[in-house]
PDB file of C-alpha atoms in Angstrom:
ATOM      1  CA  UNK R   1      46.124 -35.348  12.204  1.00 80.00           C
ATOM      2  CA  UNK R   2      48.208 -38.151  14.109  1.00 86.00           C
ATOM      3  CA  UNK R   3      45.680 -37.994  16.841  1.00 89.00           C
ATOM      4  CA  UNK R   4      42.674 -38.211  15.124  1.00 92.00           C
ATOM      5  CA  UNK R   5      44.265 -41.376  13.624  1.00 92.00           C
ATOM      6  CA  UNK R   6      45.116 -42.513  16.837  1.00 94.00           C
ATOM      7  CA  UNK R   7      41.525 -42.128  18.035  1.00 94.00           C
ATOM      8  CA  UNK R   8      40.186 -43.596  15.410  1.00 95.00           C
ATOM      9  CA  UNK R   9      42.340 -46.558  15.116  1.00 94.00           C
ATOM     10  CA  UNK R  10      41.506 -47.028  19.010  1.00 95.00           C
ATOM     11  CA  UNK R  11      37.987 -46.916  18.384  1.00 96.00           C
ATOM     12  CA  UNK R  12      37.759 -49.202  15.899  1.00 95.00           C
ATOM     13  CA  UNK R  13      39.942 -51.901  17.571  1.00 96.00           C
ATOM     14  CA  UNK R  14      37.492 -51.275  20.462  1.00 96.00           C
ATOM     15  CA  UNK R  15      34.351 -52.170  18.562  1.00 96.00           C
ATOM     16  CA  UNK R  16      35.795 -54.840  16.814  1.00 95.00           C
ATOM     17  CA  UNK R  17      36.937 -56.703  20.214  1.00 95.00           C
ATOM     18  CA  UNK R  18      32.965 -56.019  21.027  1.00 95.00           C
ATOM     19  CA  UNK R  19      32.104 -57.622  17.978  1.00 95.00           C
ATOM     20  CA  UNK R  20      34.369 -60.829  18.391  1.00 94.00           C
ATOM     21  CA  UNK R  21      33.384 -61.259  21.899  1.00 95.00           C
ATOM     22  CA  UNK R  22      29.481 -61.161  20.857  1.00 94.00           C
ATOM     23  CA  UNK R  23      29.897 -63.605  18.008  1.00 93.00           C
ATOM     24  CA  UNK R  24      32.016 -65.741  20.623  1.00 93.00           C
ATOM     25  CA  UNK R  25      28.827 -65.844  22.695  1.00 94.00           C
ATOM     26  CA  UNK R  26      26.494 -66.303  20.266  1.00 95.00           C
ATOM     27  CA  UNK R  27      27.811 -68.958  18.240  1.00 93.00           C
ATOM     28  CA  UNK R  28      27.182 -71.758  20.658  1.00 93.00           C
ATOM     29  CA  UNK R  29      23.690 -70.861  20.221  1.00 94.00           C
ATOM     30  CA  UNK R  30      23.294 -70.419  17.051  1.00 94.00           C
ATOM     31  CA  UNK R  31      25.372 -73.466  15.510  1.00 95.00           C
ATOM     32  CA  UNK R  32      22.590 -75.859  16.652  1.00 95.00           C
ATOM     33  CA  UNK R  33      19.742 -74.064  16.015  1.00 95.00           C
ATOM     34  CA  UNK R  34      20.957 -73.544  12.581  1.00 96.00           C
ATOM     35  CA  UNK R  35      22.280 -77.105  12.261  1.00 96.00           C
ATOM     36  CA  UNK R  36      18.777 -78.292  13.301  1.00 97.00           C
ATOM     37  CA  UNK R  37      17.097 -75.857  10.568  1.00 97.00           C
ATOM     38  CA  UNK R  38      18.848 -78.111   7.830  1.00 97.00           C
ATOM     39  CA  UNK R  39      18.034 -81.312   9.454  1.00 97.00           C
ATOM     40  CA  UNK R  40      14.531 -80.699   9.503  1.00 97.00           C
ATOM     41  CA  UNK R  41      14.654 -79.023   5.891  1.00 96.00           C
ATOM     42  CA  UNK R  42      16.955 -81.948   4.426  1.00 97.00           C
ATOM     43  CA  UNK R  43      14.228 -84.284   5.979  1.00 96.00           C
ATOM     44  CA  UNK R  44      11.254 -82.867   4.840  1.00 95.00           C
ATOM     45  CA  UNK R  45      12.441 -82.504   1.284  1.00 93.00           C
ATOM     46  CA  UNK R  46      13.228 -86.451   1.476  1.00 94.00           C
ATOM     47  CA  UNK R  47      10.444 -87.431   2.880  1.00 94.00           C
ATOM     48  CA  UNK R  48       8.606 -85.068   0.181  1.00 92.00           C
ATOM     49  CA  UNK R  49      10.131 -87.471  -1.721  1.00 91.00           C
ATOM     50  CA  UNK R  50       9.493 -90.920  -0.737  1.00 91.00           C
ATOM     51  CA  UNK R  51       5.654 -90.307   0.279  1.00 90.00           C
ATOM     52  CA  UNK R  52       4.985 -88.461  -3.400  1.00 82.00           C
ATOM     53  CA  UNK R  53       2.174 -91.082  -5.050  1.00 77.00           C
ATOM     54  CA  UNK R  54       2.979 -92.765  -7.891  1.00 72.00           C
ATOM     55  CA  UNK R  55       0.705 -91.691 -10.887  1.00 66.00           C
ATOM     56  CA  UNK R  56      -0.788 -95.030 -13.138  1.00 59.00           C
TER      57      UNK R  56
END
């Protein structure tokens, strides 16, 4: 049973280094692109906003 413990233990510290080194390359990328997703959402609802007519 110790082994397949072992193994397992192994394998799982293996894919989570893999996982950590992904998100390490990915978040560069992502940060801005998802940064600039709220920008343009924040801006839109404001100038939703300012440009909605005014009834009489």
């Amino acid at each position: 049973m110790e082994g397949v413990s072992t193994a397992l233990t192994t394998a799982f510290t293996s894919i989570a280094t893999s996982i950590t080194g992904v998100i390490g390359d990915i978040l560069p990328i992502a940060l801005p692109v998802v940064g600039a997703g709220i920008v343009i959402g924040v801006g839109i609802g404001i100038f939703k906003k300012v440009a909605k007519p005014t009834s009489n």
